[in-house]
Tab-separated table of C-alpha atoms and ligand atoms in Angstrom:
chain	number	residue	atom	x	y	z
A	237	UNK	CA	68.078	83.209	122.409
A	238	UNK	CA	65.971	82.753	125.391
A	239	UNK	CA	65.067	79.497	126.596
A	240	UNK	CA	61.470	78.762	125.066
A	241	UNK	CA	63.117	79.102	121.135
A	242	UNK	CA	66.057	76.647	122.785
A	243	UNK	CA	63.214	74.022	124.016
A	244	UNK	CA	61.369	74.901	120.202
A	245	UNK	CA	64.619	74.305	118.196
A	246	UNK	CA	65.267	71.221	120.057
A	247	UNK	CA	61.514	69.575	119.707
A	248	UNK	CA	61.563	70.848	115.898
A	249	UNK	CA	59.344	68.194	113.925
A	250	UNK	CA	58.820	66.608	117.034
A	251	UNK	CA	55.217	65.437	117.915
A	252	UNK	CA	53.122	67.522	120.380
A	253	UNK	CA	50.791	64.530	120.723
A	254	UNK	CA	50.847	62.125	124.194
A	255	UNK	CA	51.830	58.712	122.874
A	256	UNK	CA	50.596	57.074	126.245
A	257	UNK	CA	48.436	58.400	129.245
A	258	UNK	CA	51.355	57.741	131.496
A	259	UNK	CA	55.130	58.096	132.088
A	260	UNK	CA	57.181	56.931	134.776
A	261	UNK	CA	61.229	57.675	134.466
A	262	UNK	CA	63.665	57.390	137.166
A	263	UNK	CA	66.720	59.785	137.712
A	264	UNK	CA	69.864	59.208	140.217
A	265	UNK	CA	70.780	62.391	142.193
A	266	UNK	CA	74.579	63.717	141.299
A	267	UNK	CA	77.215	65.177	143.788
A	268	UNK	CA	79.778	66.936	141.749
A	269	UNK	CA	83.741	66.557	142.707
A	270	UNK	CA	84.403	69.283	140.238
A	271	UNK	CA	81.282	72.062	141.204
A	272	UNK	CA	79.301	74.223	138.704
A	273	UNK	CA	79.079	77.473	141.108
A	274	UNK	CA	78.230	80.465	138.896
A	275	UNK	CA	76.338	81.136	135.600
A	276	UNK	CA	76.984	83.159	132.398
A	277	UNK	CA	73.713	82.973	131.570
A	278	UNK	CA	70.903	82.983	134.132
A	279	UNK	CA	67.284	82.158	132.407
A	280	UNK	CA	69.259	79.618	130.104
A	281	UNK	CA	71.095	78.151	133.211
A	282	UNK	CA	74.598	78.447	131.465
A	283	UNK	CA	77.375	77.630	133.938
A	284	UNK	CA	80.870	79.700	133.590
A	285	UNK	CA	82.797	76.659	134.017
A	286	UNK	CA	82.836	72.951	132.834
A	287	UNK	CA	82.102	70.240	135.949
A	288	UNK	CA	82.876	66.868	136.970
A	289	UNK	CA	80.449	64.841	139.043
A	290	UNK	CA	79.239	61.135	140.541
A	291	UNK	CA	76.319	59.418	140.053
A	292	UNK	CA	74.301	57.442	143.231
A	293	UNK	CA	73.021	55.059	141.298
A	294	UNK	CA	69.993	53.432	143.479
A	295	UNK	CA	69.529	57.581	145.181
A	296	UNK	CA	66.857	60.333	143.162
A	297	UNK	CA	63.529	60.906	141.921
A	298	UNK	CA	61.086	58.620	140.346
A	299	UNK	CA	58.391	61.193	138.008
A	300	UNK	CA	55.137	60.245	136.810
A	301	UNK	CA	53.905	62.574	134.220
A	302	UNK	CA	50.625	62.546	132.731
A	303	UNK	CA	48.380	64.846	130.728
A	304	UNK	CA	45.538	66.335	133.032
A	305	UNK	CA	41.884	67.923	132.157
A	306	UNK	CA	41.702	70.138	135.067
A	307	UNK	CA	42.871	72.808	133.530
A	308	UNK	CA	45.778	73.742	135.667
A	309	UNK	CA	48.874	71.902	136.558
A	310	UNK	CA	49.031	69.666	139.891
A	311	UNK	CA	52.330	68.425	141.525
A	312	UNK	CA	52.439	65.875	144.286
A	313	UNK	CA	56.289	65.396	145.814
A	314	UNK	CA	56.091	62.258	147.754
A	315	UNK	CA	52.760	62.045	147.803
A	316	UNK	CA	51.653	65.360	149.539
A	317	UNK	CA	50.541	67.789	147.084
A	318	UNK	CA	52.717	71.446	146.348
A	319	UNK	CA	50.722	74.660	146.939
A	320	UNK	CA	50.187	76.859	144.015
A	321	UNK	CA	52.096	79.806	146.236
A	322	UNK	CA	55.353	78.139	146.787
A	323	UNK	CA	58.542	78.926	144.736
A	324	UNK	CA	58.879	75.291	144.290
A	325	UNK	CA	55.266	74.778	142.520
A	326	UNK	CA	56.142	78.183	140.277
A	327	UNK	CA	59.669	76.773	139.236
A	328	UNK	CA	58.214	73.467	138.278
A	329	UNK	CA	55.449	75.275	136.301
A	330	UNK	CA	57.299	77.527	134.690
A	331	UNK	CA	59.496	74.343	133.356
A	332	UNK	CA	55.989	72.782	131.966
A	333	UNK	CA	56.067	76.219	130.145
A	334	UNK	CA	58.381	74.817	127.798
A	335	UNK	CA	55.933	71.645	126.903
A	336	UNK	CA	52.433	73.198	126.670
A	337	UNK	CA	52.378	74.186	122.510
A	338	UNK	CA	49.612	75.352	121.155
A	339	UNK	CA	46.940	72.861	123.021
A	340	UNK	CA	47.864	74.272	125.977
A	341	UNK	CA	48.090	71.204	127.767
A	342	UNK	CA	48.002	71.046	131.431
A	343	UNK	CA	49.765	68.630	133.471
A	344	UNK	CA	49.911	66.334	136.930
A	345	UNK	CA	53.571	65.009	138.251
A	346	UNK	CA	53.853	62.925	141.376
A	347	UNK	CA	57.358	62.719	142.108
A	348	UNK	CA	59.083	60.590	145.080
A	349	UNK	CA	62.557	61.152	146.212
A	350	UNK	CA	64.548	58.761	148.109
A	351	UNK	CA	66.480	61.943	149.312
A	352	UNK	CA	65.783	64.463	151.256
A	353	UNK	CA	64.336	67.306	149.841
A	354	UNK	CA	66.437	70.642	149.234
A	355	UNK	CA	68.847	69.578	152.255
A	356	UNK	CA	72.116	70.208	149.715
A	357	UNK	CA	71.457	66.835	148.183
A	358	UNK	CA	70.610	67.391	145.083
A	359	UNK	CA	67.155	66.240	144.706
A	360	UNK	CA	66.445	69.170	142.217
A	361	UNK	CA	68.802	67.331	140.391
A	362	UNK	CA	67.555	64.440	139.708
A	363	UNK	CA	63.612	66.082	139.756
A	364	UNK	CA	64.453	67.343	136.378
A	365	UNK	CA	66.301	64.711	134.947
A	366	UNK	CA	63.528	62.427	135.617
A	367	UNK	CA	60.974	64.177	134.400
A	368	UNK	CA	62.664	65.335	131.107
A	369	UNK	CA	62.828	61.497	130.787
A	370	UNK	CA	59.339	61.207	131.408
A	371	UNK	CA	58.552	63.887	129.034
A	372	UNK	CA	60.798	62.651	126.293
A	373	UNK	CA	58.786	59.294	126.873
A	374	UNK	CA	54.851	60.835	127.367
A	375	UNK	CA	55.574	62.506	123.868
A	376	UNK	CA	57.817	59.732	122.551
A	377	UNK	CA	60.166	62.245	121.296
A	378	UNK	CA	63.135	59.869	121.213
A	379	UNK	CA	65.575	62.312	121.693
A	380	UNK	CA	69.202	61.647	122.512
A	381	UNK	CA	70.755	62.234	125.678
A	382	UNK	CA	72.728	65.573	124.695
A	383	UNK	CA	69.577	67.254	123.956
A	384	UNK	CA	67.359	65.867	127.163
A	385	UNK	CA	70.782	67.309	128.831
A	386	UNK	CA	70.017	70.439	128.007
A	387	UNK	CA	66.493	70.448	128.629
A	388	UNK	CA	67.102	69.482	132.015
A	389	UNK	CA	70.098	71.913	132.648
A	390	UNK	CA	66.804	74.131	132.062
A	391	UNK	CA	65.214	72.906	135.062
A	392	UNK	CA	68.541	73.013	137.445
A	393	UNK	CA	71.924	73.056	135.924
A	394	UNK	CA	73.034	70.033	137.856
A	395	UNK	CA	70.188	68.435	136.732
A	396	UNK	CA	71.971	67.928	133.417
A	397	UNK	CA	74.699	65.632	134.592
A	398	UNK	CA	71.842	63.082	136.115
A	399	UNK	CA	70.985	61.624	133.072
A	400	UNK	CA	73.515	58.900	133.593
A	401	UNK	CA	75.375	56.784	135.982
A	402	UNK	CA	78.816	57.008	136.872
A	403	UNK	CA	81.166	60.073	136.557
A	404	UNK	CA	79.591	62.111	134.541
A	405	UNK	CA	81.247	65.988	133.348
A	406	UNK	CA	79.191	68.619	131.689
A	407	UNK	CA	80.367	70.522	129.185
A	408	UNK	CA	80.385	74.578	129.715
A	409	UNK	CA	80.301	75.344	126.141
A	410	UNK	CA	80.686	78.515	124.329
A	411	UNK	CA	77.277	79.636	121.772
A	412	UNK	CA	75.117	82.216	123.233
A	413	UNK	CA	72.947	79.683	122.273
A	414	UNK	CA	73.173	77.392	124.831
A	415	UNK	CA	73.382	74.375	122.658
A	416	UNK	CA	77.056	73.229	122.853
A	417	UNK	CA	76.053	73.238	126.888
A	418	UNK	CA	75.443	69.673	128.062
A	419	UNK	CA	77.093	66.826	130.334
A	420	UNK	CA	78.278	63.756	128.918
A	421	UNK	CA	79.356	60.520	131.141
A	422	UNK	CA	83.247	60.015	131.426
A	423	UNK	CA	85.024	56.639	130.555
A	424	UNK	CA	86.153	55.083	133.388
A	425	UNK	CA	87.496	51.532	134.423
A	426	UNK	CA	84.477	49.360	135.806
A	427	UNK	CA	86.395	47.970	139.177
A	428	UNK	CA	87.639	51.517	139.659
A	429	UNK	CA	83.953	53.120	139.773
A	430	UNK	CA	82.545	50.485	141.481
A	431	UNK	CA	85.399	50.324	144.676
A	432	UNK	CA	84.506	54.364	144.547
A	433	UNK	CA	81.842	54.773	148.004
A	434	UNK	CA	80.009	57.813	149.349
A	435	UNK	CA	78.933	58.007	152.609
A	436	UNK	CA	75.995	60.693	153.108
A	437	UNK	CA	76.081	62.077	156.194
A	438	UNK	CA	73.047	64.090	156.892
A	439	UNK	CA	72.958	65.418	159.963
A	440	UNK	CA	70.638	68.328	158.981
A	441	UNK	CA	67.175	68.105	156.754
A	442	UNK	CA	65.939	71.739	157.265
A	443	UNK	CA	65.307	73.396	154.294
A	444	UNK	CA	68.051	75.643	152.554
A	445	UNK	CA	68.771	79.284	154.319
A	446	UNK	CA	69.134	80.375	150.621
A	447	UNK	CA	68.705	78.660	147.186
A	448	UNK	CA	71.753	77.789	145.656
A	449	UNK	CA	70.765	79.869	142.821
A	450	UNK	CA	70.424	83.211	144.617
A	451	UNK	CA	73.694	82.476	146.335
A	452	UNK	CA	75.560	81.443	143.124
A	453	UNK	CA	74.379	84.725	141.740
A	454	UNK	CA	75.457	87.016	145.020
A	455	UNK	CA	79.111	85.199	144.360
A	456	UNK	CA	79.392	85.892	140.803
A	457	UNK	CA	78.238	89.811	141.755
A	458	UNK	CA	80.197	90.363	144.318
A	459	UNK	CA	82.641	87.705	145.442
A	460	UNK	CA	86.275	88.934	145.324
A	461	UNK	CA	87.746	85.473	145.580
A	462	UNK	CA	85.349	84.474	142.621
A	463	UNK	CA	87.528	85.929	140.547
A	464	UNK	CA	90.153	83.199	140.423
A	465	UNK	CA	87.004	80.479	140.346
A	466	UNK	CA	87.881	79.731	136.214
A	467	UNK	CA	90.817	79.351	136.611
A	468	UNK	CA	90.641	76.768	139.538
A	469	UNK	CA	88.538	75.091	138.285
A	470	UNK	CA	90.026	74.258	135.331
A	471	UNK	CA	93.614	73.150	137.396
A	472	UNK	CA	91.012	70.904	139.590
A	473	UNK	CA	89.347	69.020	136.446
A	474	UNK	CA	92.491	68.727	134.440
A	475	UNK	CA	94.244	67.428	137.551
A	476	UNK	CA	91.287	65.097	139.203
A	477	UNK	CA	91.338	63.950	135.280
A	478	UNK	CA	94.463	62.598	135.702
A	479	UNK	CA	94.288	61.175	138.913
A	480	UNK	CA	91.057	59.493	138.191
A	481	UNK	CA	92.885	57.568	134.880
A	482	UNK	CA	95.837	56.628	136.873
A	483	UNK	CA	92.830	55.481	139.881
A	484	UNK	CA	95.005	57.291	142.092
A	485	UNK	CA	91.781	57.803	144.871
A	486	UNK	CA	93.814	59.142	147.407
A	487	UNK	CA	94.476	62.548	145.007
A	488	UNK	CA	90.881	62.532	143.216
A	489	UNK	CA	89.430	62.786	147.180
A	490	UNK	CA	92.201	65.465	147.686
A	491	UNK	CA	91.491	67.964	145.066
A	492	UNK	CA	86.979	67.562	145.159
A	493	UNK	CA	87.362	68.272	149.051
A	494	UNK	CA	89.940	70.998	147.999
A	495	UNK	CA	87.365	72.091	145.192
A	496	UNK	CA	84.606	72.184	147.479
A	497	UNK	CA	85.717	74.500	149.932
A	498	UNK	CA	87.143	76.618	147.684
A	499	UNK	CA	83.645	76.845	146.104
A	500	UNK	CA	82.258	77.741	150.149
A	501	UNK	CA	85.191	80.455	150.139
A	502	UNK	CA	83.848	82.178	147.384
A	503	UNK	CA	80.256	82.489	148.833
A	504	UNK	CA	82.034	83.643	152.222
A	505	UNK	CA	83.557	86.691	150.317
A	506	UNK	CA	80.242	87.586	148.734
A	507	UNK	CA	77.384	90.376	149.581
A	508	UNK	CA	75.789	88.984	151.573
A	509	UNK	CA	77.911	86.524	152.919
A	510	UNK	CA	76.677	82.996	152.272
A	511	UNK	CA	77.613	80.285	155.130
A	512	UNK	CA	75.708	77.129	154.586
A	513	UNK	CA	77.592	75.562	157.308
A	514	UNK	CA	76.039	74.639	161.042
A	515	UNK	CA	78.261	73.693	163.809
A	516	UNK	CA	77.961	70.113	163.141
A	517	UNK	CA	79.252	70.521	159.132
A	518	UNK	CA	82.485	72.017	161.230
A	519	UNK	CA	82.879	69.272	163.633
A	520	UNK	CA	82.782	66.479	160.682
A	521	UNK	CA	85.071	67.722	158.738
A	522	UNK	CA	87.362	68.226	161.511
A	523	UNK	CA	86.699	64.760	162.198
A	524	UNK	CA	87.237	63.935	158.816
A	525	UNK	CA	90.835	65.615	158.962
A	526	UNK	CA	91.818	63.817	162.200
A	527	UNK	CA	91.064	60.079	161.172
A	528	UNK	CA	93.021	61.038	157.953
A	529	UNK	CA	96.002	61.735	160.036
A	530	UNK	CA	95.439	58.279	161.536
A	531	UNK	CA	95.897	57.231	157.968
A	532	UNK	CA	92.231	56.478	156.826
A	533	UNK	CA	92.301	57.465	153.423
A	534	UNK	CA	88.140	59.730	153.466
A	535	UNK	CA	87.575	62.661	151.948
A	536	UNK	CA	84.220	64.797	152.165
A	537	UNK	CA	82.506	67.462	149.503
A	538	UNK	CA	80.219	69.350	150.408
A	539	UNK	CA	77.111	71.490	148.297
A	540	UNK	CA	74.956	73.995	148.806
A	541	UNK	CA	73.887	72.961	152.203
A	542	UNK	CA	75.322	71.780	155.625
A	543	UNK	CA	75.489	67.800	155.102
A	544	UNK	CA	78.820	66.401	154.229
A	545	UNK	CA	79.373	63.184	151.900
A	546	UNK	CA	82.445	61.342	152.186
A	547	UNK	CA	84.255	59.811	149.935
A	548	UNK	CA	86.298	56.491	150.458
A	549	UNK	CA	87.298	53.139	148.574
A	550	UNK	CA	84.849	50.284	149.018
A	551	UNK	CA	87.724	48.401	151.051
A	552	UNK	CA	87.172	51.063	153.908
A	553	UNK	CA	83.527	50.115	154.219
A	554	UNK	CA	83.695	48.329	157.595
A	555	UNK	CA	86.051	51.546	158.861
A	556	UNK	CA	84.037	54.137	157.708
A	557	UNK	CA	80.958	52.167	158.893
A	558	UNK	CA	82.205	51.882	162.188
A	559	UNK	CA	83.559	56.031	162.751
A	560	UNK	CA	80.364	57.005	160.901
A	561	UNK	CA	77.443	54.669	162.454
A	562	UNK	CA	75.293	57.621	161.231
A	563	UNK	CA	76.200	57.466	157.654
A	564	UNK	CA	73.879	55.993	155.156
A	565	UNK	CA	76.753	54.133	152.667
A	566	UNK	CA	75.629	54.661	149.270
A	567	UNK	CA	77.826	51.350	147.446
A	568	UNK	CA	78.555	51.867	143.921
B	707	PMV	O1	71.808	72.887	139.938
B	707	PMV	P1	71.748	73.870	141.032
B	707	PMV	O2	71.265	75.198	140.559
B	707	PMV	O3	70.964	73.348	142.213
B	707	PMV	O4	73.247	74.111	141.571
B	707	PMV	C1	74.004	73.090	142.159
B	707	PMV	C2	75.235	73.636	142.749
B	707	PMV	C3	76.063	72.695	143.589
B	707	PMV	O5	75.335	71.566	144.004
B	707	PMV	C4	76.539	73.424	144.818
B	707	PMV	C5	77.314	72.248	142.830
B	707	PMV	C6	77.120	71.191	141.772
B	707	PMV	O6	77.903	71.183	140.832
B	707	PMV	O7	76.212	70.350	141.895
């Protein structure tokens, strides 16, 4: 199956008709405490493992989508126009691929992120979510959220865990298909989500020394230390499962800062090496480690780029506030 008959199946009977000249959707950005690093699938963006990740709720992309006559598409990202030559305007196009049918539509997106762009925060992320939403509601398609999961695990495959707020885990699934491969939000008690803060601490907003999908696909090639990736993965989610039902945050901080630099040792032992740290990411997380030992109770993750987020309970705010002046608080 390759991806256009996945995006056909899944708009089957559906109408290929605008129902409005405009859509506007919002999407929060997602940082994962369990990561998706690796694919068994690359054009269909199926991940070898299940993940587990956070929603910040009031942090993404806002997409307006409409139907243009020009002929080709044009994308504005907060509010400065993307050059036809750039692998960001090609990726984008190739997802309006999916939604062209037969009238060959062609299509203008502004899209505003109140994150920074392709700094390791996710913004791709929510990008796609959003505008899957917009999409759905442009062509009024009504579809549920497993199926606008999937179309934006099309776009980026962390895109489909931003289609909700909260924790949120997506599903690996099995079918060559692709279809069984979509994120779902996990129940959680309301007090418990709400006391859970992250701190973004973004001390770097150049752009990414490699993609995260080039990198992810260097590990899986040639990473030694990928090898035992599954399998710790699986021991993380079962494990921050558990600690997350018995709202145990001192262990669910443990094992996504463990998971996270387990996922940065597997890009280490690839060819070539991947290190999307800068001496700063060091000297935070060391940081990090020493006011633990003083016995505040932070944790960080870390993605596919240099900037940390921290992860604390609400009742640390004025603490954290006051070792991390820098840090924008994101309150749940
Ligand atoms: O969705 P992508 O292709 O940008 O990959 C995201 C990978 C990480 O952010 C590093 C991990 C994750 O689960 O979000």
């Amino acid at each position: 199956m390759n991806a256009h008959k996945l995006v056909q199946k899944i708009l089957s009977g559906k109408s290929t008709q605008a129902s409005r000249s405009l859509a506007t959707c919002f999407a929060p950005t997602n940082i994962a405490l369990i990561k998706y690093w690796g694919k068994r699938h690359s054009a269909l963006n199926l991940p070898m493992t299940n993940s587990l990740s956070i929603a910040l709720p009031n942090k993404g992309s806002r997409s307006t989508l409409s139907i243009n006559h020009l002929g080709k598409d044009c994308y504005f990202l907060n509010g400065q126009e993307v050059e036809e030559n750039t692998e960001f305007y090609r990726r984008l196009h190739d997802f309006c691929d999916f939604f062209r049918f037969k009238e060959n539509y062609s299509f203008t997106i502004h899209t505003i992120n109140n994150i920074p762009t392709a700094a390791g925060l996710a913004s791709s992320a929510s990008g796609f979510a959003a505008l899957v939403l917009a999409f759905d509601q442009l062509f009024d398609w009504q579809l549920d959220k497993s199926n606008l999961s999937i179309l934006a695990r099309l776009g980026s495959g962390s895109a489909c865990r931003s289609l909700w707020n909260g924790i949120v885990e997506w599903e690996k699934g099995n079918r060559d298909d692709g279809l069984d491969s979509f994120a779902f939000p996990y129940a959680l008690d309301q007090d418990f989500l709400d006391s859970l803060c992250v701190g973004l601490l973004i001390f770097d907003k150049e752009k990414k020394i490699i993609s995260s999908r080039q990198a992810m696909l260097n590990t899986v090639n040639t990473s030694v230390s990928y090898k035992q990736w599954p399998q710790q993965v699986e021991q993380d989610l079962s494990a921050i499962k558990i600690a997350l039902e018995k709202q145990d945050f001192n262990t669910v901080g443990l094992i996504a800062e463990r998971n996270a630099l387990a996922m940065h040792a597997t890009m280490a032992d690839s060819h070539p090496s991947t290190n999307y740290c800068i001496e700063k990411t060091y000297a935070y997380r060391e940081k990090i480690w020493a006011l633990r030992k003083k016995g505040l109770a932070i944790y960080f993750t870390q993605d596919a780029g240099p900037n940390l987020k921290i992860l604390f309970m609400r009742s640390l705010l004025k603490e954290v506030q006051e070792a991390f002046p820098e840090s924008e608080i994101i309150l749940r």
